[in-house]
XYZ file of C-alpha atoms in Angstrom:
659
model
C -14.762 -179.265 -96.832
C -11.164 -179.176 -96.126
C -10.178 -180.301 -92.657
C -7.182 -178.700 -91.097
C -4.728 -181.128 -89.676
C -4.694 -181.315 -85.842
C -1.959 -179.065 -84.478
C -0.700 -180.992 -81.509
C 1.889 -178.429 -80.562
C -0.557 -175.607 -80.535
C -3.057 -177.582 -78.483
C -0.467 -178.387 -75.876
C 0.480 -174.742 -75.619
C -3.147 -173.723 -75.074
C -3.712 -176.449 -72.513
C -0.625 -175.425 -70.565
C -1.697 -171.800 -70.518
C -5.185 -172.690 -69.395
C -3.777 -174.790 -66.594
C -1.515 -172.016 -65.486
C -4.364 -169.510 -65.550
C -6.629 -171.843 -63.654
C -3.916 -172.478 -61.106
C -3.346 -168.752 -60.736
C -7.028 -168.125 -60.220
C -7.193 -170.951 -57.719
C -4.219 -169.603 -55.827
C -5.655 -166.092 -55.878
C -9.014 -167.121 -54.535
C -7.334 -169.499 -52.156
C -5.245 -166.620 -50.850
C -8.322 -164.467 -50.532
C -10.156 -167.241 -48.753
C -7.191 -167.794 -46.469
C -6.954 -164.094 -45.745
C -10.675 -163.931 -45.037
C -10.334 -166.911 -42.730
C -7.406 -165.201 -40.994
C -9.315 -161.949 -40.563
C -12.748 -163.295 -39.768
C -11.987 -166.494 -37.888
C -8.490 -166.802 -36.555
C -8.046 -163.074 -35.712
C -11.705 -162.341 -35.087
C -11.231 -161.347 -31.423
C -8.373 -159.001 -32.274
C -10.256 -157.070 -34.950
C -13.515 -157.110 -33.043
C -11.691 -155.387 -30.189
C -10.262 -152.804 -32.586
C -13.692 -152.185 -34.034
C -15.066 -151.680 -30.547
C -12.217 -149.293 -29.798
C -13.269 -147.197 -32.766
C -16.935 -147.464 -31.908
C -16.745 -147.043 -28.139
C -14.727 -144.355 -26.376
C -13.907 -143.905 -22.712
C -15.008 -140.560 -21.318
C -13.681 -139.114 -18.065
C -16.217 -138.579 -15.286
C -15.278 -135.632 -13.095
C -15.287 -136.518 -9.371
C -16.961 -134.411 -6.714
C -14.590 -132.554 -4.408
C -14.616 -133.594 -0.784
C -16.476 -131.413 1.668
C -14.780 -129.072 4.117
C -16.496 -129.097 7.510
C -16.032 -127.299 10.813
C -15.237 -128.940 14.151
C -18.823 -130.222 14.468
C -19.278 -131.375 10.878
C -21.124 -128.268 9.668
C -20.497 -127.581 5.990
C -18.041 -124.857 5.036
C -17.475 -125.985 1.431
C -19.554 -128.454 -0.556
C -20.955 -129.021 -4.056
C -24.292 -128.083 -5.538
C -26.149 -128.807 -8.758
C -25.163 -126.582 -11.641
C -27.177 -126.032 -14.822
C -24.841 -125.044 -17.632
C -24.452 -124.789 -21.390
C -21.606 -126.416 -23.332
C -20.333 -125.968 -26.872
C -19.013 -128.782 -29.079
C -17.317 -126.870 -31.956
C -17.184 -129.944 -34.210
C -20.976 -130.167 -34.186
C -21.621 -126.755 -35.734
C -20.660 -125.242 -39.045
C -20.286 -121.791 -37.484
C -19.414 -121.207 -33.841
C -20.251 -117.502 -34.093
C -23.674 -118.294 -35.543
C -24.400 -120.773 -32.742
C -23.402 -118.216 -30.147
C -25.614 -115.609 -31.812
C -28.593 -117.976 -31.686
C -27.896 -118.766 -28.033
C -27.884 -115.043 -27.252
C -31.606 -114.919 -27.941
C -32.146 -117.026 -24.825
C -29.110 -116.359 -22.637
C -27.325 -112.999 -22.899
C -23.525 -113.267 -22.992
C -21.225 -110.369 -22.230
C -18.607 -109.328 -24.734
C -15.900 -110.656 -22.412
C -17.658 -114.044 -22.215
C -17.885 -114.250 -26.001
C -14.226 -113.343 -26.451
C -13.179 -115.933 -23.890
C -15.260 -118.608 -25.589
C -13.883 -117.870 -29.062
C -10.347 -117.917 -27.682
C -10.893 -121.355 -26.170
C -12.254 -122.592 -29.481
C -9.133 -121.303 -31.250
C -6.833 -122.857 -28.694
C -5.742 -126.372 -29.455
C -5.756 -127.493 -25.837
C -9.064 -129.317 -26.166
C -9.327 -132.701 -27.795
C -11.862 -133.183 -30.641
C -15.444 -133.349 -29.383
C -14.419 -132.356 -25.865
C -17.020 -129.717 -24.972
C -16.215 -126.178 -23.878
C -18.203 -124.520 -21.109
C -20.142 -121.506 -22.395
C -21.914 -120.397 -19.217
C -22.905 -121.995 -15.942
C -25.216 -121.435 -12.977
C -28.249 -120.974 -15.202
C -31.678 -120.473 -13.742
C -34.207 -123.236 -14.279
C -36.091 -121.076 -16.802
C -32.916 -120.473 -18.811
C -32.048 -124.153 -18.720
C -35.521 -125.133 -19.945
C -35.344 -122.548 -22.751
C -32.067 -123.970 -24.057
C -33.423 -127.514 -24.002
C -36.631 -126.440 -25.772
C -34.628 -124.820 -28.594
C -32.001 -127.592 -28.778
C -32.724 -128.471 -32.410
C -32.151 -124.850 -33.434
C -28.853 -124.547 -31.572
C -26.259 -126.645 -33.424
C -23.261 -127.489 -31.276
C -24.971 -126.165 -28.137
C -25.562 -128.758 -25.418
C -27.323 -128.395 -22.070
C -25.726 -130.173 -19.149
C -26.249 -130.787 -15.435
C -23.069 -130.830 -13.375
C -21.849 -129.662 -10.004
C -20.033 -126.567 -8.843
C -18.192 -125.746 -5.637
C -20.382 -123.988 -3.106
C -19.462 -122.034 0.015
C -22.600 -121.400 2.111
C -20.978 -118.646 4.172
C -19.164 -116.962 1.297
C -16.611 -114.368 2.393
C -16.858 -115.458 6.038
C -14.823 -118.597 5.300
C -12.824 -117.327 2.309
C -9.623 -116.450 4.246
C -9.424 -120.055 5.463
C -10.765 -122.326 2.728
C -9.631 -120.162 -0.206
C -11.223 -120.993 -3.531
C -11.088 -123.267 -6.593
C -10.643 -122.418 -10.266
C -10.216 -123.884 -13.722
C -6.866 -125.293 -14.777
C -4.597 -122.740 -16.441
C -1.649 -123.228 -18.772
C 0.699 -123.778 -15.839
C -1.526 -126.494 -14.408
C -1.687 -128.212 -17.787
C 2.097 -128.041 -18.164
C 2.539 -129.581 -14.697
C 0.031 -132.404 -15.245
C 1.574 -135.768 -14.376
C 0.323 -137.559 -17.485
C -2.091 -137.300 -20.393
C -4.993 -138.675 -18.342
C -4.573 -135.951 -15.739
C -4.329 -133.339 -18.473
C -7.570 -134.616 -20.007
C -9.210 -134.446 -16.576
C -8.131 -130.813 -16.244
C -9.840 -130.009 -19.554
C -13.223 -131.452 -18.600
C -16.076 -128.948 -18.180
C -16.723 -128.315 -14.514
C -13.405 -129.649 -13.232
C -11.806 -127.307 -10.703
C -8.475 -127.245 -8.918
C -7.741 -125.735 -5.521
C -6.188 -122.325 -6.117
C -5.924 -120.703 -2.684
C -6.140 -121.544 0.997
C -6.896 -125.046 2.224
C -8.539 -125.838 -1.112
C -5.060 -125.487 -2.623
C -2.885 -127.096 0.051
C -5.204 -130.128 0.375
C -6.190 -130.340 -3.292
C -4.932 -133.912 -3.691
C -7.118 -135.237 -0.869
C -10.148 -133.134 -1.790
C -10.013 -133.864 -5.529
C -11.112 -137.490 -5.399
C -10.649 -140.122 -8.114
C -11.930 -139.595 -11.644
C -14.259 -142.204 -13.103
C -14.906 -143.317 -16.662
C -17.941 -143.887 -18.838
C -18.199 -145.703 -22.171
C -19.915 -143.834 -25.013
C -20.712 -145.005 -28.550
C -19.509 -142.616 -31.235
C -19.711 -142.215 -34.987
C -16.658 -142.430 -37.260
C -16.361 -138.651 -36.896
C -16.327 -138.946 -33.114
C -19.840 -137.688 -32.342
C -21.537 -139.241 -29.302
C -24.653 -141.228 -30.216
C -25.221 -143.277 -27.054
C -23.991 -143.562 -23.467
C -23.402 -146.961 -21.896
C -23.995 -146.852 -18.157
C -22.795 -150.433 -17.644
C -19.242 -149.977 -18.891
C -16.617 -147.976 -16.984
C -16.325 -147.170 -13.283
C -17.813 -144.542 -11.022
C -15.925 -141.481 -9.865
C -15.038 -141.356 -6.170
C -15.709 -138.203 -4.189
C -12.705 -136.654 -2.485
C -11.999 -136.989 1.221
C -13.706 -134.708 3.714
C -11.475 -132.142 5.407
C -12.355 -131.456 9.041
C -11.233 -128.179 10.607
C -10.871 -126.865 14.150
C -12.947 -123.803 13.209
C -16.342 -123.184 14.800
C -18.461 -121.968 11.867
C -21.015 -120.208 14.112
C -18.319 -118.263 15.952
C -16.536 -117.557 12.665
C -19.695 -115.869 11.372
C -20.162 -113.954 14.612
C -16.555 -112.730 14.588
C -16.813 -111.643 10.971
C -19.933 -109.582 11.711
C -18.350 -108.024 14.801
C -15.205 -107.048 12.918
C -17.231 -105.437 10.131
C -19.481 -103.489 12.504
C -18.981 -99.766 13.131
C -17.411 -99.379 16.577
C -15.522 -96.164 15.875
C -16.911 -92.800 17.005
C -15.446 -90.366 14.513
C -17.076 -86.941 14.083
C -19.631 -86.544 11.316
C -18.005 -85.804 7.982
C -14.790 -87.651 8.822
C -13.143 -89.295 5.817
C -14.286 -92.949 5.844
C -13.608 -94.173 2.303
C -13.203 -97.881 3.075
C -15.006 -100.592 5.035
C -13.519 -101.737 8.333
C -10.326 -103.665 7.570
C -9.656 -106.035 10.430
C -8.724 -109.550 11.494
C -9.180 -111.754 14.523
C -7.822 -115.079 15.760
C -9.218 -117.124 18.652
C -7.299 -120.164 19.938
C -7.951 -122.908 22.446
C -4.874 -122.526 24.662
C -5.041 -126.156 25.815
C -5.167 -127.879 22.415
C -3.879 -125.182 20.073
C -7.074 -125.446 18.002
C -7.892 -122.293 16.058
C -11.565 -121.617 16.784
C -11.859 -118.413 14.754
C -9.685 -116.919 12.041
C -11.630 -114.029 10.559
C -10.604 -111.371 8.073
C -12.614 -108.500 6.659
C -13.275 -107.367 4.056
C -12.805 -110.638 2.211
C -13.991 -111.996 -1.138
C -16.801 -114.321 -2.095
C -15.176 -117.642 -3.080
C -18.341 -118.572 -4.975
C -17.246 -116.069 -7.632
C -14.176 -118.176 -8.374
C -16.148 -121.424 -8.437
C -17.619 -119.960 -11.612
C -15.705 -117.807 -14.087
C -14.793 -114.562 -12.361
C -14.839 -111.552 -14.649
C -11.482 -109.876 -15.326
C -12.757 -106.525 -14.068
C -13.932 -108.054 -10.789
C -10.600 -109.795 -10.288
C -8.718 -106.561 -11.025
C -10.781 -104.678 -8.449
C -10.089 -107.323 -5.818
C -6.338 -107.233 -6.496
C -6.093 -103.436 -6.520
C -8.282 -102.726 -3.492
C -6.336 -101.039 -0.663
C -8.223 -103.233 1.820
C -6.617 -106.352 0.229
C -9.644 -108.688 0.353
C -7.715 -111.562 -1.270
C -5.247 -111.747 1.631
C -5.760 -113.881 4.696
C -4.853 -111.001 7.003
C -4.382 -113.099 10.160
C -1.436 -114.801 8.408
C -0.357 -112.382 5.677
C -0.807 -109.087 7.520
C 2.382 -107.888 9.270
C 1.813 -104.977 11.649
C 3.874 -103.233 14.319
C 2.524 -104.865 17.486
C 2.526 -101.573 19.355
C 2.003 -101.718 23.098
C 1.043 -105.404 23.042
C 4.794 -106.029 22.678
C 5.396 -104.405 26.079
C 4.295 -107.698 27.640
C 7.362 -109.388 26.150
C 9.627 -106.488 27.082
C 8.359 -106.966 30.637
C 9.311 -110.663 30.542
C 12.780 -109.792 29.231
C 13.201 -107.134 31.925
C 12.545 -109.628 34.727
C 14.840 -112.225 33.150
C 17.506 -109.526 32.981
C 17.267 -108.903 36.727
C 14.943 -105.917 36.857
C 12.573 -106.602 39.742
C 8.880 -106.244 38.934
C 8.563 -103.765 41.821
C 11.309 -101.505 40.501
C 9.811 -98.092 39.807
C 10.530 -95.551 37.107
C 9.044 -92.086 37.038
C 7.032 -90.951 34.018
C 6.771 -87.218 33.545
C 5.403 -87.481 30.019
C 8.714 -87.877 28.178
C 12.074 -89.611 28.340
C 15.360 -88.003 27.429
C 17.866 -90.257 25.693
C 20.949 -88.627 24.241
C 19.870 -85.573 22.326
C 16.356 -86.851 21.686
C 13.218 -86.627 23.784
C 10.843 -89.599 23.499
C 7.260 -88.830 24.459
C 4.834 -91.023 26.380
C 1.382 -91.390 24.883
C 0.085 -89.558 27.965
C 1.654 -86.119 27.667
C 1.055 -85.238 31.310
C 2.821 -88.386 32.474
C 1.845 -91.364 34.641
C 3.998 -90.687 37.688
C 5.822 -93.505 39.470
C 5.295 -96.879 37.773
C 6.284 -100.469 38.540
C 5.912 -103.231 35.917
C 2.283 -104.073 36.718
C 1.353 -100.374 36.746
C 3.144 -99.833 33.446
C 1.229 -102.677 31.783
C -2.083 -101.440 33.170
C -1.506 -97.881 31.953
C 0.660 -98.786 28.922
C 3.306 -96.328 30.077
C 5.911 -95.766 27.354
C 8.451 -94.087 29.643
C 8.663 -97.144 31.919
C 9.598 -99.343 28.973
C 12.023 -96.731 27.613
C 13.861 -97.058 30.919
C 13.820 -100.848 30.619
C 15.163 -100.615 27.064
C 18.314 -98.885 28.293
C 18.993 -101.799 30.646
C 18.065 -104.841 28.505
C 19.978 -105.875 25.394
C 18.069 -106.050 22.102
C 19.193 -109.630 21.515
C 17.587 -110.662 24.803
C 14.300 -108.958 23.898
C 14.381 -110.665 20.483
C 15.012 -114.054 22.086
C 11.965 -113.659 24.347
C 9.844 -112.557 21.389
C 10.743 -115.698 19.459
C 10.030 -117.933 22.457
C 6.524 -116.469 22.513
C 5.850 -117.172 18.860
C 6.894 -114.063 16.948
C 9.190 -114.174 13.937
C 8.062 -117.594 12.698
C 5.445 -119.292 10.529
C 3.157 -122.166 11.490
C 2.498 -123.985 8.198
C -1.270 -124.211 8.509
C -1.632 -124.907 4.798
C -2.794 -121.386 3.935
C -0.510 -119.595 1.508
C 0.837 -116.103 2.033
C 1.845 -116.479 5.676
C 4.666 -114.094 6.628
C 7.233 -114.358 9.407
C 7.088 -110.763 10.504
C 10.256 -109.179 11.845
C 11.985 -109.631 15.187
C 14.952 -107.279 14.932
C 18.291 -107.915 16.617
C 21.932 -107.408 15.704
C 22.048 -110.381 13.314
C 18.886 -109.215 11.581
C 20.287 -105.734 11.069
C 23.581 -107.029 9.684
C 21.655 -109.191 7.201
C 19.214 -106.408 6.306
C 21.970 -103.870 5.635
C 24.504 -106.335 4.241
C 25.374 -103.968 1.379
C 25.604 -100.923 3.661
C 28.249 -101.610 6.332
C 27.819 -98.153 7.856
C 24.230 -99.002 8.860
C 24.890 -102.459 10.281
C 25.633 -101.336 13.840
C 22.767 -101.584 16.319
C 22.164 -98.271 18.104
C 20.770 -98.158 21.659
C 18.098 -95.698 20.592
C 16.614 -98.344 18.299
C 15.937 -100.575 21.296
C 13.647 -97.895 22.724
C 11.362 -98.147 19.702
C 11.361 -101.951 19.663
C 10.618 -102.097 23.416
C 7.228 -100.450 22.847
C 6.430 -102.429 19.688
C 7.474 -99.850 17.124
C 10.516 -99.508 14.892
C 11.385 -102.567 12.815
C 9.373 -105.127 14.790
C 6.264 -106.543 13.079
C 3.941 -109.447 13.813
C 0.862 -111.147 12.429
C -2.481 -111.514 14.228
C -1.860 -115.276 14.439
C 1.507 -114.714 16.119
C -0.129 -112.346 18.620
C -2.756 -114.994 19.428
C 0.003 -117.553 19.959
C 1.825 -115.048 22.182
C -1.331 -114.595 24.266
C -1.822 -118.354 24.577
C 1.756 -118.876 25.748
C 1.537 -116.024 28.243
C -1.700 -117.527 29.594
C -0.355 -121.068 30.014
C 3.437 -120.894 30.124
C 3.323 -123.666 27.514
C 4.803 -123.774 24.023
C 1.324 -123.719 22.454
C 1.301 -124.453 18.704
C -1.717 -123.602 16.535
C -3.482 -126.031 14.229
C -6.482 -125.688 11.931
C -6.966 -129.193 10.432
C -8.478 -131.858 12.720
C -8.720 -134.684 10.232
C -8.607 -135.767 6.598
C -10.726 -138.607 5.256
C -10.788 -141.245 7.990
C -7.683 -140.046 9.814
C -7.787 -137.787 12.849
C -4.742 -135.584 13.308
C -2.884 -136.214 16.583
C -3.385 -133.689 19.360
C -0.401 -131.463 19.992
C 1.668 -132.017 23.127
C 3.256 -128.820 24.422
C 6.370 -128.306 26.488
C 7.206 -125.403 28.770
C 7.992 -122.081 27.141
C 11.005 -121.704 29.444
C 9.975 -118.656 31.487
C 9.942 -118.435 35.285
C 6.357 -118.917 36.520
C 6.657 -115.929 38.870
C 7.597 -113.668 35.955
C 4.524 -114.786 34.020
C 2.305 -114.220 37.051
C 3.366 -110.565 37.093
C 2.570 -110.153 33.392
C -0.826 -111.852 33.769
C -1.684 -109.702 36.771
C -0.868 -106.582 34.774
C -3.064 -107.790 31.909
C -5.892 -108.399 34.377
C -5.600 -104.813 35.612
C -5.655 -103.481 32.020
C -9.214 -104.742 31.619
C -10.633 -104.990 35.129
C -9.055 -102.120 37.113
C -9.732 -99.142 34.856
C -6.703 -99.701 32.729
C -6.503 -98.838 29.038
C -9.129 -101.495 28.148
C -11.654 -100.847 30.926
C -14.458 -100.511 28.392
C -13.717 -104.067 27.222
C -14.385 -105.808 30.533
C -16.600 -108.906 30.600
C -17.458 -108.554 34.288
C -19.458 -109.766 36.095
C -19.846 -112.834 33.851
C -16.159 -113.520 33.194
C -12.772 -112.055 33.926
C -10.688 -111.405 30.821
C -7.049 -110.270 30.909
C -5.703 -108.298 27.973
C -3.469 -105.600 26.546
C -4.223 -102.782 24.146
C -1.915 -101.637 21.392
C -1.788 -98.672 19.049
C 0.900 -98.701 16.380
C 1.932 -95.737 14.286
C 2.147 -96.017 10.513
C 3.710 -92.558 10.042
C 5.794 -89.981 11.848
C 3.927 -87.638 14.167
C 2.531 -84.597 12.389
C 1.827 -81.400 14.265
C -1.390 -79.529 13.639
C -0.315 -75.908 13.060
C -3.634 -74.652 14.432
C -3.340 -76.372 17.809
C 0.385 -77.002 18.123
C -0.421 -80.621 19.009
C -0.162 -83.840 16.971
C -3.072 -84.543 14.643
C -5.702 -86.875 16.048
C -6.582 -89.967 14.031
C -9.966 -88.512 13.140
C -8.179 -85.553 11.522
C -6.055 -87.721 9.227
C -6.787 -89.600 6.001
C -7.668 -93.261 6.533
C -4.306 -94.631 5.368
C -2.389 -92.419 7.853
C -4.318 -93.438 10.962
C -2.754 -95.701 13.574
C -3.439 -99.433 13.648
C -5.484 -100.673 16.615
C -4.586 -103.936 18.392
C -5.765 -105.985 21.341
C -4.646 -109.323 22.790
C -6.297 -111.211 25.633
C -7.079 -114.535 27.276
C -10.003 -115.765 29.361
C -11.175 -116.834 31.819
C -8.392 -115.262 33.885
C -8.566 -117.818 36.689
C -8.401 -120.829 34.350
C -7.353 -119.745 30.844
C -8.981 -121.587 27.958
C -9.132 -119.132 25.048
C -6.710 -116.555 23.673
C -7.594 -113.836 21.193
C -5.942 -111.193 19.051
C -7.703 -108.459 17.083
C -6.087 -106.010 14.664
C -8.024 -103.173 13.042
C -6.044 -101.537 10.257
C -6.030 -97.764 10.715
C -8.530 -98.240 13.529
C -6.964 -95.369 15.462
C -6.915 -96.745 19.004
C -6.598 -100.196 20.530
C -8.790 -99.266 23.469
C -11.597 -97.822 21.316
C -11.493 -99.967 18.201
C -9.828 -103.349 18.759
C -10.645 -103.906 22.442
C -14.449 -103.668 22.188
C -14.466 -106.005 19.183
C -12.317 -108.524 21.052
C -14.662 -108.242 24.049
C -17.721 -109.102 21.987
C -16.000 -111.955 20.158
C -14.694 -113.402 23.430
C -18.140 -113.114 24.981
C -19.608 -115.160 22.121
C -16.830 -117.751 22.542
C -17.294 -118.071 26.300
C -21.073 -118.281 26.000
C -20.777 -121.215 23.620
C -17.591 -122.669 25.137
C -16.615 -124.799 22.107
C -13.981 -126.654 24.141
C -16.794 -128.264 26.146
C -17.141 -131.399 24.027
C -19.863 -132.809 26.263
C -22.089 -129.964 25.061
C -20.725 -129.905 21.512
C -19.713 -133.338 20.151
C -16.864 -133.038 17.672
C -16.865 -134.273 14.087
C -15.281 -137.692 13.670
C -13.343 -138.332 10.414
C -14.971 -141.020 8.325
C -18.334 -140.711 10.070
C -21.247 -141.328 7.653
C -22.311 -138.191 5.820
C -24.800 -137.795 2.977
C -22.929 -138.532 -0.244
C -23.683 -136.348 -3.230
C -24.439 -137.984 -6.546
C -22.444 -137.251 -9.683
C -24.718 -135.903 -12.389
C -24.437 -137.759 -15.676
C -23.249 -135.377 -18.368
C -25.570 -135.220 -21.355
C -23.375 -134.333 -24.309
C -26.194 -134.785 -26.765
C -25.693 -135.597 -30.399
């Protein structure tokens, strides 16, 4: 056997290569081991935290809105349990199929289905953030959905809370309503967290009234809850021990008396008119009333009818319902005491009487009323065609004599009348936190120049215009709230300012301090005496007297909304009962009581009510009677709500998002 000689060179080459390979393998595995050590030991805490971040997600917990309560702590807006159905699009292969299966248990309108599909298409929602399908289910419906849960992919039952207004439309003009966040709200969100809160099922923002103006305080603080999710983001478990609880919003305490608010609403809506059978009555009574405490400025009642049910908006109001509310000629969405501007009619004569005395016309000066007043080439009629005879200021207020105030208007400058009107609260807003408030119009020379700024020929003030303003017609308009303020200032001689919020959270709002209105006390005594005679000495509001229980002083008003039309059959102007509803005069009444020691002031306006003495006066009488019987200013009988006082706290329902 031949033995090959040992190849030293070749052996060394092999050995070197083997060493290099071994070293490479060693380095490789050493690197792997080092990397594993780095990942699993040195950086363990870092990657464990990242793993937890992927496994556990923070979910926003929607806070309960704070309650709105009346002056005694009675609930005007709260929250109640809400059974609802949610949809998680990522948990179903076909949204339309899931909706179809749900329909077997809970019928959905076509509009509801279209809205739901639109929200699914929209990219506003984050993955696995549920979309509300329907809420306010009955218990039977809720049980049916839970029983069929396995056959309803993507459909989740849930228990939440919804805003609740026990008195519905009675409080709507004041508290307003809430609603879901819209695109504008989302665009105005302060940060991503707030935007995510807006998108949560059941979360509502204040949209109108005090719900809107005090939304920040009422909203509360959102909480968080930790949930365990799959890699795809599906919830598999909720962890109650991680996160923090949501905090309910602050309570909002009002000056309103809820019992009297309900009574006033019912009185306004009642049928006081005595129109002949067959008269055109196409609409419900459209009216408003304001009652104020003249000492504190507290608004006790601010009623408006017809109104809307704010509970509709706490859910999802149908488009057709919303359209009907917006297009109704009775304007149920408006807070009429603040947003309704009406010619004040003869109630304005009280201010003309103040201006007359300030201008040097003695209260005992008499003017003769023969039924009309000739000024230039025009004849201005008194409401009483046969005339009132000789009238002084007190007589003219009692009988609401137009001719007396026509005479005054020729002797008092319009700017002086306007100045008095503003001192008594007209032509201004009061920032109560309820949107839509209007200033009304107090016309004078500056106003006319501004109004007709593009028409120089019309900028001059004509004396004949003062005649109309002096009796509360022409360009002058006012709101029911302004008329209540006017009545309060006439009753007290003080610069009374209204308020409607007593406290927020644990803070009580300071009580207003009023200064003098700047009118001679003797002049006000004359006006008050005339108002007393209107009601208690067979004046124009004799049917509205509260005697013998109380003595109320007041003034009727009837304001035209059209030019006089003559009935060709009788040769006389049409009566209100002969005209369509929208052409009838507005009816107004202002008053204060008790006369000897004023405590409450009231204004009532009935749109197209026809006559202040027949329509507004009797309603004001019955509202004032209810107020005086209860006497809400008597705090010894009716202890007031104290901000921050213990109240039952509502629990936040834990959302069950299933999986």
